[in-house]
Amino acid sequence: MHRSNARTVRPRDRADLGRDQVVGMLADLRRTLLDRFGTSDEGRLDASRRMARRLVVPVRFHVVHSGRSGRLSKKAVRRQISTLNAAYGGRKGGVDTRVRFRLAGLDRTDNAAWFHAPERHERAMKKHLRKGGRGTLNVYTAAAGSDVLGFSTFPQWYAEDPRMDGVVIDYRSLPGGSYGPFGRGYTAVHEIGHWLGLLHTFEGGCVPPGDGVADTPYEAEPAQGCPDSRDTCPQRGDDPVHNFMDYAHDSCMHSFTAGQGRRIRASWAAYRSRGHGRHRVDPGTAGPTGARTVGAAR
């Protein structure tokens, strides 16, 4: 994407997956939940383990800069954390996902190469800076560029390459940043959604399984700008153009759904929770029958 239109059209991120990848990731989540808890039904799991309780994610914030360029203040970082809590807490208009974020550490690294080309130097940067285990969110800020605003790993990838786990965002996308319509801090909200297990709402277009979440209607292509509403797929429901996992301008984004909240909590239980032994759900404490399983067609 050319720099001239990078600030009006949201650049694509690395989480634009192929259908085989999506099907495989959803199947892996289903298998992991079934093996650990005896069910892959996210609603039933939510009720039985009371995962609706608030989940507090510790955040290690790594500010990569080049001299004064990109050297964010602690106040700017705290504004980003506040924005995350507002978005995931439903205070922007969506549901409360029951996820909160706590700043657990802030460091700054003056490295021009890492700052100007974080994708190229991603492994070296993360190897040097990353802290914590599978339940610690590592966020790196740098000049991601005009081709991407940020990129993230998925929880399914942690076991294979733990050192690469984390989220990289353009420093200009933080609240009050200079990246045009993407300067309200929602790039971090979006990319951290991937880190927590969410796919794009437009994943796969109108073809099942989409993002595998029942209450995010299918949409044929990403939203751009800020459409009032649209309906691009024959399945029921208007496109979720205001969802944080779409591509609209920051001013247009304001919601997660209840299903996305359950997906986050299920993914956390499967891949990021402290206990990794085998657990079984007591059928007597299960939620309503007929709840949709992970990856089911919507």
mmCIF file of C-alpha atoms in Angstrom:
data_model
loop_
_atom_site.group_PDB
_atom_site.id
_atom_site.type_symbol
_atom_site.label_atom_id
_atom_site.label_comp_id
_atom_site.label_asym_id
_atom_site.label_seq_id
_atom_site.Cartn_x
_atom_site.Cartn_y
_atom_site.Cartn_z
ATOM 1 C CA MET A 1 0.000 0.000 0.000
ATOM 2 C CA HIS A 2 1.332 3.433 -0.899
ATOM 3 C CA ARG A 3 1.983 5.919 1.868
ATOM 4 C CA SER A 4 -0.373 8.438 0.204
ATOM 5 C CA ASN A 5 -3.477 6.441 1.141
ATOM 6 C CA ALA A 6 -2.169 4.629 4.211
ATOM 7 C CA ARG A 7 -3.952 7.045 6.529
ATOM 8 C CA THR A 8 -7.404 6.767 4.951
ATOM 9 C CA VAL A 9 -7.585 3.022 4.261
ATOM 10 C CA ARG A 10 -6.599 0.657 7.054
ATOM 11 C CA PRO A 11 -3.588 -1.431 5.982
ATOM 12 C CA ARG A 12 -4.046 -5.173 6.170
ATOM 13 C CA ASP A 13 -2.384 -7.062 8.995
ATOM 14 C CA ARG A 14 -0.692 -10.424 9.151
ATOM 15 C CA ALA A 15 -3.812 -12.011 10.622
ATOM 16 C CA ASP A 16 -5.411 -12.200 7.166
ATOM 17 C CA LEU A 17 -5.414 -15.988 7.125
ATOM 18 C CA GLY A 18 -6.282 -18.580 4.534
ATOM 19 C CA ARG A 19 -9.377 -20.743 5.008
ATOM 20 C CA ASP A 20 -7.308 -23.867 5.716
ATOM 21 C CA GLN A 21 -5.472 -21.993 8.483
ATOM 22 C CA VAL A 22 -8.725 -20.815 10.008
ATOM 23 C CA VAL A 23 -10.324 -24.258 9.906
ATOM 24 C CA GLY A 24 -7.183 -25.756 11.432
ATOM 25 C CA MET A 25 -6.988 -23.179 14.232
ATOM 26 C CA LEU A 26 -10.652 -23.563 15.139
ATOM 27 C CA ALA A 27 -10.315 -27.339 15.094
ATOM 28 C CA ASP A 28 -7.239 -27.135 17.335
ATOM 29 C CA LEU A 29 -9.145 -24.992 19.811
ATOM 30 C CA ARG A 30 -12.030 -27.450 19.801
ATOM 31 C CA ARG A 31 -9.725 -30.419 20.360
ATOM 32 C CA THR A 32 -7.782 -28.666 23.108
ATOM 33 C CA LEU A 33 -10.930 -27.691 24.991
ATOM 34 C CA LEU A 34 -12.359 -31.170 24.629
ATOM 35 C CA ASP A 35 -9.152 -32.764 25.891
ATOM 36 C CA ARG A 36 -8.694 -30.404 28.831
ATOM 37 C CA PHE A 37 -12.277 -29.887 29.931
ATOM 38 C CA GLY A 38 -14.360 -32.626 28.342
ATOM 39 C CA THR A 39 -16.344 -30.226 26.168
ATOM 40 C CA SER A 40 -15.755 -27.844 23.275
ATOM 41 C CA ASP A 41 -19.019 -25.994 23.920
ATOM 42 C CA GLU A 42 -17.917 -22.490 24.859
ATOM 43 C CA GLY A 43 -21.174 -21.540 26.570
ATOM 44 C CA ARG A 44 -21.169 -24.698 28.662
ATOM 45 C CA LEU A 45 -17.519 -24.229 29.520
ATOM 46 C CA ASP A 46 -18.150 -20.611 30.466
ATOM 47 C CA ALA A 47 -20.879 -21.613 32.898
ATOM 48 C CA SER A 48 -19.121 -24.613 34.390
ATOM 49 C CA ARG A 49 -15.822 -22.888 35.059
ATOM 50 C CA ARG A 50 -17.375 -19.496 35.809
ATOM 51 C CA MET A 51 -15.052 -17.920 33.284
ATOM 52 C CA ALA A 52 -17.335 -14.895 33.177
ATOM 53 C CA ARG A 53 -15.305 -13.637 36.116
ATOM 54 C CA ARG A 54 -12.961 -10.820 35.210
ATOM 55 C CA LEU A 55 -9.681 -11.801 33.592
ATOM 56 C CA VAL A 56 -6.824 -9.373 34.271
ATOM 57 C CA VAL A 57 -3.998 -9.523 31.736
ATOM 58 C CA PRO A 58 -0.549 -8.212 32.765
ATOM 59 C CA VAL A 59 1.002 -6.085 30.020
ATOM 60 C CA ARG A 60 4.715 -5.630 29.436
ATOM 61 C CA PHE A 61 5.053 -2.534 27.262
ATOM 62 C CA HIS A 62 8.240 -2.217 25.189
ATOM 63 C CA VAL A 63 8.768 1.196 23.579
ATOM 64 C CA VAL A 64 11.268 0.854 20.739
ATOM 65 C CA HIS A 65 12.467 4.210 19.442
ATOM 66 C CA SER A 66 15.170 5.917 17.420
ATOM 67 C CA GLY A 67 16.465 8.832 19.427
ATOM 68 C CA ARG A 68 13.458 11.045 20.094
ATOM 69 C CA SER A 69 11.358 9.445 17.354
ATOM 70 C CA GLY A 70 8.816 7.080 18.856
ATOM 71 C CA ARG A 71 9.979 7.624 22.433
ATOM 72 C CA LEU A 72 6.569 7.403 24.076
ATOM 73 C CA SER A 73 5.897 8.786 27.537
ATOM 74 C CA LYS A 74 4.486 6.710 30.363
ATOM 75 C CA LYS A 75 1.368 8.882 30.148
ATOM 76 C CA ALA A 76 0.853 7.838 26.527
ATOM 77 C CA VAL A 77 1.233 4.185 27.466
ATOM 78 C CA ARG A 78 -1.241 4.539 30.320
ATOM 79 C CA ARG A 79 -3.745 6.160 27.930
ATOM 80 C CA GLN A 80 -3.421 3.104 25.717
ATOM 81 C CA ILE A 81 -4.070 0.786 28.665
ATOM 82 C CA SER A 82 -7.134 2.864 29.581
ATOM 83 C CA THR A 83 -8.384 2.603 26.011
ATOM 84 C CA LEU A 84 -7.983 -1.171 26.090
ATOM 85 C CA ASN A 85 -9.952 -1.387 29.307
ATOM 86 C CA ALA A 86 -12.718 0.826 27.938
ATOM 87 C CA ALA A 87 -13.007 -1.172 24.711
ATOM 88 C CA TYR A 88 -12.899 -4.625 26.295
ATOM 89 C CA GLY A 89 -15.076 -3.438 29.168
ATOM 90 C CA GLY A 90 -17.941 -2.430 26.880
ATOM 91 C CA ARG A 91 -17.654 1.282 27.604
ATOM 92 C CA LYS A 92 -17.430 2.152 23.907
ATOM 93 C CA GLY A 93 -20.777 0.568 23.091
ATOM 94 C CA GLY A 94 -20.309 -3.203 22.960
ATOM 95 C CA VAL A 95 -20.518 -5.932 25.574
ATOM 96 C CA ASP A 96 -18.183 -6.320 28.518
ATOM 97 C CA THR A 97 -15.823 -9.146 27.543
ATOM 98 C CA ARG A 98 -14.712 -9.389 31.194
ATOM 99 C CA VAL A 99 -11.102 -8.800 30.136
ATOM 100 C CA ARG A 100 -9.034 -6.071 31.753
ATOM 101 C CA PHE A 101 -5.410 -5.016 31.309
ATOM 102 C CA ARG A 102 -2.831 -4.014 33.918
ATOM 103 C CA LEU A 103 0.454 -2.348 33.075
ATOM 104 C CA ALA A 104 3.068 -4.657 34.588
ATOM 105 C CA GLY A 105 6.186 -3.089 33.118
ATOM 106 C CA LEU A 106 7.472 -0.398 30.767
ATOM 107 C CA ASP A 107 10.892 -0.221 29.153
ATOM 108 C CA ARG A 108 12.426 1.795 26.333
ATOM 109 C CA THR A 109 15.008 0.652 23.799
ATOM 110 C CA ASP A 110 16.839 3.016 21.457
ATOM 111 C CA ASN A 111 17.475 0.911 18.355
ATOM 112 C CA ALA A 112 17.048 2.528 14.947
ATOM 113 C CA ALA A 113 16.984 -0.749 13.017
ATOM 114 C CA TRP A 114 14.281 -2.300 15.193
ATOM 115 C CA PHE A 115 12.311 0.936 15.235
ATOM 116 C CA HIS A 116 12.200 1.456 11.473
ATOM 117 C CA ALA A 117 11.819 -2.217 10.473
ATOM 118 C CA PRO A 118 10.149 -4.140 13.310
ATOM 119 C CA GLU A 119 8.898 -6.904 11.006
ATOM 120 C CA ARG A 120 12.366 -7.543 9.611
ATOM 121 C CA HIS A 121 13.932 -7.588 13.073
ATOM 122 C CA GLU A 122 10.980 -9.101 14.915
ATOM 123 C CA ARG A 123 12.737 -12.205 16.193
ATOM 124 C CA ALA A 124 15.830 -10.399 17.478
ATOM 125 C CA MET A 125 13.725 -7.664 19.065
ATOM 126 C CA LYS A 126 11.396 -10.071 20.842
ATOM 127 C CA LYS A 127 14.194 -12.407 21.895
ATOM 128 C CA HIS A 128 15.909 -9.512 23.626
ATOM 129 C CA LEU A 129 12.886 -7.765 25.143
ATOM 130 C CA ARG A 130 10.126 -10.296 25.790
ATOM 131 C CA LYS A 131 9.245 -11.010 29.439
ATOM 132 C CA GLY A 132 6.830 -13.340 31.202
ATOM 133 C CA GLY A 133 5.038 -16.522 30.230
ATOM 134 C CA ARG A 134 2.057 -17.521 28.129
ATOM 135 C CA GLY A 135 -0.315 -15.335 30.147
ATOM 136 C CA THR A 136 1.721 -12.128 29.842
ATOM 137 C CA LEU A 137 0.921 -9.764 26.991
ATOM 138 C CA ASN A 138 4.039 -8.214 25.481
ATOM 139 C CA VAL A 139 3.320 -5.099 23.419
ATOM 140 C CA TYR A 140 6.012 -3.495 21.261
ATOM 141 C CA THR A 141 5.689 -0.037 19.701
ATOM 142 C CA ALA A 142 7.750 1.022 16.697
ATOM 143 C CA ALA A 143 7.332 2.565 13.243
ATOM 144 C CA ALA A 144 5.473 -0.365 11.732
ATOM 145 C CA GLY A 145 5.111 1.602 8.505
ATOM 146 C CA SER A 146 2.464 2.264 5.879
ATOM 147 C CA ASP A 147 1.915 -1.368 4.884
ATOM 148 C CA VAL A 148 0.770 -2.467 8.347
ATOM 149 C CA LEU A 149 -0.440 -0.707 11.469
ATOM 150 C CA GLY A 150 0.369 -3.683 13.655
ATOM 151 C CA PHE A 151 0.671 -7.446 13.823
ATOM 152 C CA SER A 152 0.087 -10.159 16.379
ATOM 153 C CA THR A 153 0.524 -13.811 17.145
ATOM 154 C CA PHE A 154 -2.385 -16.133 18.004
ATOM 155 C CA PRO A 155 -2.612 -18.188 21.217
ATOM 156 C CA GLN A 156 -2.503 -21.396 19.149
ATOM 157 C CA TRP A 157 1.041 -20.490 18.092
ATOM 158 C CA TYR A 158 2.513 -20.039 21.554
ATOM 159 C CA ALA A 159 3.623 -23.623 22.203
ATOM 160 C CA GLU A 160 5.559 -23.814 18.938
ATOM 161 C CA ASP A 161 7.467 -20.560 19.344
ATOM 162 C CA PRO A 162 6.983 -18.866 22.745
ATOM 163 C CA ARG A 163 9.568 -16.145 22.181
ATOM 164 C CA MET A 164 7.616 -14.762 19.214
ATOM 165 C CA ASP A 165 4.412 -14.357 21.232
ATOM 166 C CA GLY A 166 3.128 -10.787 21.414
ATOM 167 C CA VAL A 167 1.763 -7.739 19.619
ATOM 168 C CA VAL A 168 3.554 -5.039 17.632
ATOM 169 C CA ILE A 169 1.798 -1.739 16.909
ATOM 170 C CA ASP A 170 2.729 1.507 15.215
ATOM 171 C CA TYR A 171 3.542 4.108 17.855
ATOM 172 C CA ARG A 172 1.488 6.692 15.929
ATOM 173 C CA SER A 173 -1.684 4.628 16.441
ATOM 174 C CA LEU A 174 -1.852 5.175 20.207
ATOM 175 C CA PRO A 175 -4.575 7.508 21.547
ATOM 176 C CA GLY A 176 -3.902 10.998 20.245
ATOM 177 C CA GLY A 177 -1.422 9.650 17.706
ATOM 178 C CA SER A 178 -0.709 11.170 14.302
ATOM 179 C CA TYR A 179 -1.833 8.242 12.144
ATOM 180 C CA GLY A 180 -4.906 10.028 10.769
ATOM 181 C CA PRO A 181 -8.162 8.098 11.320
ATOM 182 C CA PHE A 182 -6.243 5.369 13.127
ATOM 183 C CA GLY A 183 -5.021 7.432 16.054
ATOM 184 C CA ARG A 184 -7.468 6.523 18.816
ATOM 185 C CA GLY A 185 -5.653 3.456 20.115
ATOM 186 C CA TYR A 186 -7.867 0.873 18.450
ATOM 187 C CA THR A 187 -5.057 -0.726 16.467
ATOM 188 C CA ALA A 188 -3.892 -2.165 19.787
ATOM 189 C CA VAL A 189 -7.463 -3.199 20.620
ATOM 190 C CA HIS A 190 -7.696 -5.025 17.283
ATOM 191 C CA GLU A 191 -4.297 -6.716 17.377
ATOM 192 C CA ILE A 192 -4.684 -7.766 21.005
ATOM 193 C CA GLY A 193 -7.985 -9.305 19.948
ATOM 194 C CA HIS A 194 -5.947 -11.662 17.761
ATOM 195 C CA TRP A 195 -3.560 -12.362 20.650
ATOM 196 C CA LEU A 196 -6.599 -13.318 22.721
ATOM 197 C CA GLY A 197 -7.907 -15.662 20.017
ATOM 198 C CA LEU A 198 -10.235 -13.582 17.824
ATOM 199 C CA LEU A 199 -10.228 -13.681 14.028
ATOM 200 C CA HIS A 200 -11.325 -10.947 11.645
ATOM 201 C CA THR A 201 -15.086 -10.585 11.364
ATOM 202 C CA PHE A 202 -14.730 -10.766 7.572
ATOM 203 C CA GLU A 203 -12.665 -13.969 7.730
ATOM 204 C CA GLY A 204 -13.434 -16.112 4.692
ATOM 205 C CA GLY A 205 -16.052 -13.724 3.334
ATOM 206 C CA CYS A 206 -19.474 -15.353 3.130
ATOM 207 C CA VAL A 207 -18.040 -18.895 3.333
ATOM 208 C CA PRO A 208 -18.328 -20.914 6.576
ATOM 209 C CA PRO A 209 -16.897 -21.047 9.141
ATOM 210 C CA GLY A 210 -16.039 -17.338 8.886
ATOM 211 C CA ASP A 211 -14.561 -16.326 12.222
ATOM 212 C CA GLY A 212 -16.354 -19.182 13.978
ATOM 213 C CA VAL A 213 -18.278 -16.827 16.291
ATOM 214 C CA ALA A 214 -22.055 -17.151 16.077
ATOM 215 C CA ASP A 215 -23.044 -13.526 16.761
ATOM 216 C CA THR A 216 -20.688 -11.796 14.307
ATOM 217 C CA PRO A 217 -22.546 -11.967 10.960
ATOM 218 C CA TYR A 218 -20.659 -12.871 7.828
ATOM 219 C CA GLU A 219 -19.336 -10.076 5.630
ATOM 220 C CA ALA A 220 -17.883 -10.404 2.151
ATOM 221 C CA GLU A 221 -14.994 -7.997 2.627
ATOM 222 C CA PRO A 222 -13.441 -5.688 5.222
ATOM 223 C CA ALA A 223 -15.174 -2.439 6.081
ATOM 224 C CA GLN A 224 -13.268 0.694 5.125
ATOM 225 C CA GLY A 225 -13.922 4.236 6.264
ATOM 226 C CA CYS A 226 -17.082 4.352 8.357
ATOM 227 C CA PRO A 227 -20.168 2.926 6.629
ATOM 228 C CA ASP A 228 -23.445 3.422 8.496
ATOM 229 C CA SER A 229 -24.482 -0.136 7.684
ATOM 230 C CA ARG A 230 -24.253 -2.718 4.918
ATOM 231 C CA ASP A 231 -25.206 -6.328 4.218
ATOM 232 C CA THR A 232 -22.848 -8.126 1.821
ATOM 233 C CA CYS A 233 -23.635 -11.794 2.540
ATOM 234 C CA PRO A 234 -26.831 -13.852 2.086
ATOM 235 C CA GLN A 235 -26.686 -15.119 5.675
ATOM 236 C CA ARG A 236 -28.743 -13.380 8.349
ATOM 237 C CA GLY A 237 -27.530 -10.121 9.837
ATOM 238 C CA ASP A 238 -25.933 -6.872 8.718
ATOM 239 C CA ASP A 239 -22.158 -6.715 8.443
ATOM 240 C CA PRO A 240 -20.432 -6.064 11.808
ATOM 241 C CA VAL A 241 -18.791 -2.908 10.476
ATOM 242 C CA HIS A 242 -18.480 -1.366 13.954
ATOM 243 C CA ASN A 243 -16.737 -4.366 15.465
ATOM 244 C CA PHE A 244 -13.183 -3.914 16.694
ATOM 245 C CA MET A 245 -12.117 -6.937 14.612
ATOM 246 C CA ASP A 246 -13.081 -5.267 11.322
ATOM 247 C CA TYR A 247 -11.001 -2.712 9.386
ATOM 248 C CA ALA A 248 -13.043 0.490 9.729
ATOM 249 C CA HIS A 249 -11.690 3.830 10.912
ATOM 250 C CA ASP A 250 -11.137 4.097 14.653
ATOM 251 C CA SER A 251 -14.056 6.540 14.909
ATOM 252 C CA CYS A 252 -16.309 3.791 13.531
ATOM 253 C CA MET A 253 -15.227 1.007 15.890
ATOM 254 C CA HIS A 254 -16.984 0.561 19.207
ATOM 255 C CA SER A 255 -17.901 -3.025 20.011
ATOM 256 C CA PHE A 256 -17.168 -6.630 20.756
ATOM 257 C CA THR A 257 -19.964 -9.221 20.954
ATOM 258 C CA ALA A 258 -20.921 -11.670 23.685
ATOM 259 C CA GLY A 259 -19.718 -14.507 21.466
ATOM 260 C CA GLN A 260 -16.340 -12.872 21.050
ATOM 261 C CA GLY A 261 -16.098 -12.566 24.821
ATOM 262 C CA ARG A 262 -16.775 -16.287 25.187
ATOM 263 C CA ARG A 263 -14.204 -17.056 22.483
ATOM 264 C CA ILE A 264 -11.583 -15.011 24.320
ATOM 265 C CA ARG A 265 -12.273 -16.797 27.596
ATOM 266 C CA ALA A 266 -12.277 -20.209 25.903
ATOM 267 C CA SER A 267 -8.995 -19.469 24.135
ATOM 268 C CA TRP A 268 -7.474 -18.288 27.389
ATOM 269 C CA ALA A 269 -8.571 -21.470 29.155
ATOM 270 C CA ALA A 270 -7.150 -23.592 26.333
ATOM 271 C CA TYR A 271 -3.820 -21.878 25.737
ATOM 272 C CA ARG A 272 -2.935 -19.205 28.305
ATOM 273 C CA SER A 273 -4.297 -20.273 31.700
ATOM 274 C CA ARG A 274 -1.836 -21.369 34.365
ATOM 275 C CA GLY A 275 -3.105 -24.917 34.786
ATOM 276 C CA HIS A 276 -2.404 -27.275 31.899
ATOM 277 C CA GLY A 277 -3.513 -30.565 33.338
ATOM 278 C CA ARG A 278 -6.579 -32.449 32.190
ATOM 279 C CA HIS A 279 -9.843 -31.081 33.583
ATOM 280 C CA ARG A 280 -13.400 -32.264 33.057
ATOM 281 C CA VAL A 281 -16.603 -30.269 33.061
ATOM 282 C CA ASP A 282 -19.268 -31.485 35.459
ATOM 283 C CA PRO A 283 -22.395 -31.972 33.299
ATOM 284 C CA GLY A 284 -24.534 -30.960 36.249
ATOM 285 C CA THR A 285 -23.074 -27.440 36.160
ATOM 286 C CA ALA A 286 -23.273 -26.978 32.404
ATOM 287 C CA GLY A 287 -24.996 -23.999 30.851
ATOM 288 C CA PRO A 288 -28.025 -24.044 28.533
ATOM 289 C CA THR A 289 -28.200 -26.965 26.139
ATOM 290 C CA GLY A 290 -27.727 -26.367 22.456
ATOM 291 C CA ALA A 291 -24.991 -23.737 22.857
ATOM 292 C CA ARG A 292 -22.890 -23.460 19.726
ATOM 293 C CA THR A 293 -19.553 -25.239 19.703
ATOM 294 C CA VAL A 294 -16.286 -23.715 18.588
ATOM 295 C CA GLY A 295 -15.999 -23.360 14.846
ATOM 296 C CA ALA A 296 -19.624 -24.253 14.137
ATOM 297 C CA ALA A 297 -21.227 -22.755 11.036
ATOM 298 C CA ARG A 298 -23.300 -19.739 11.983
#
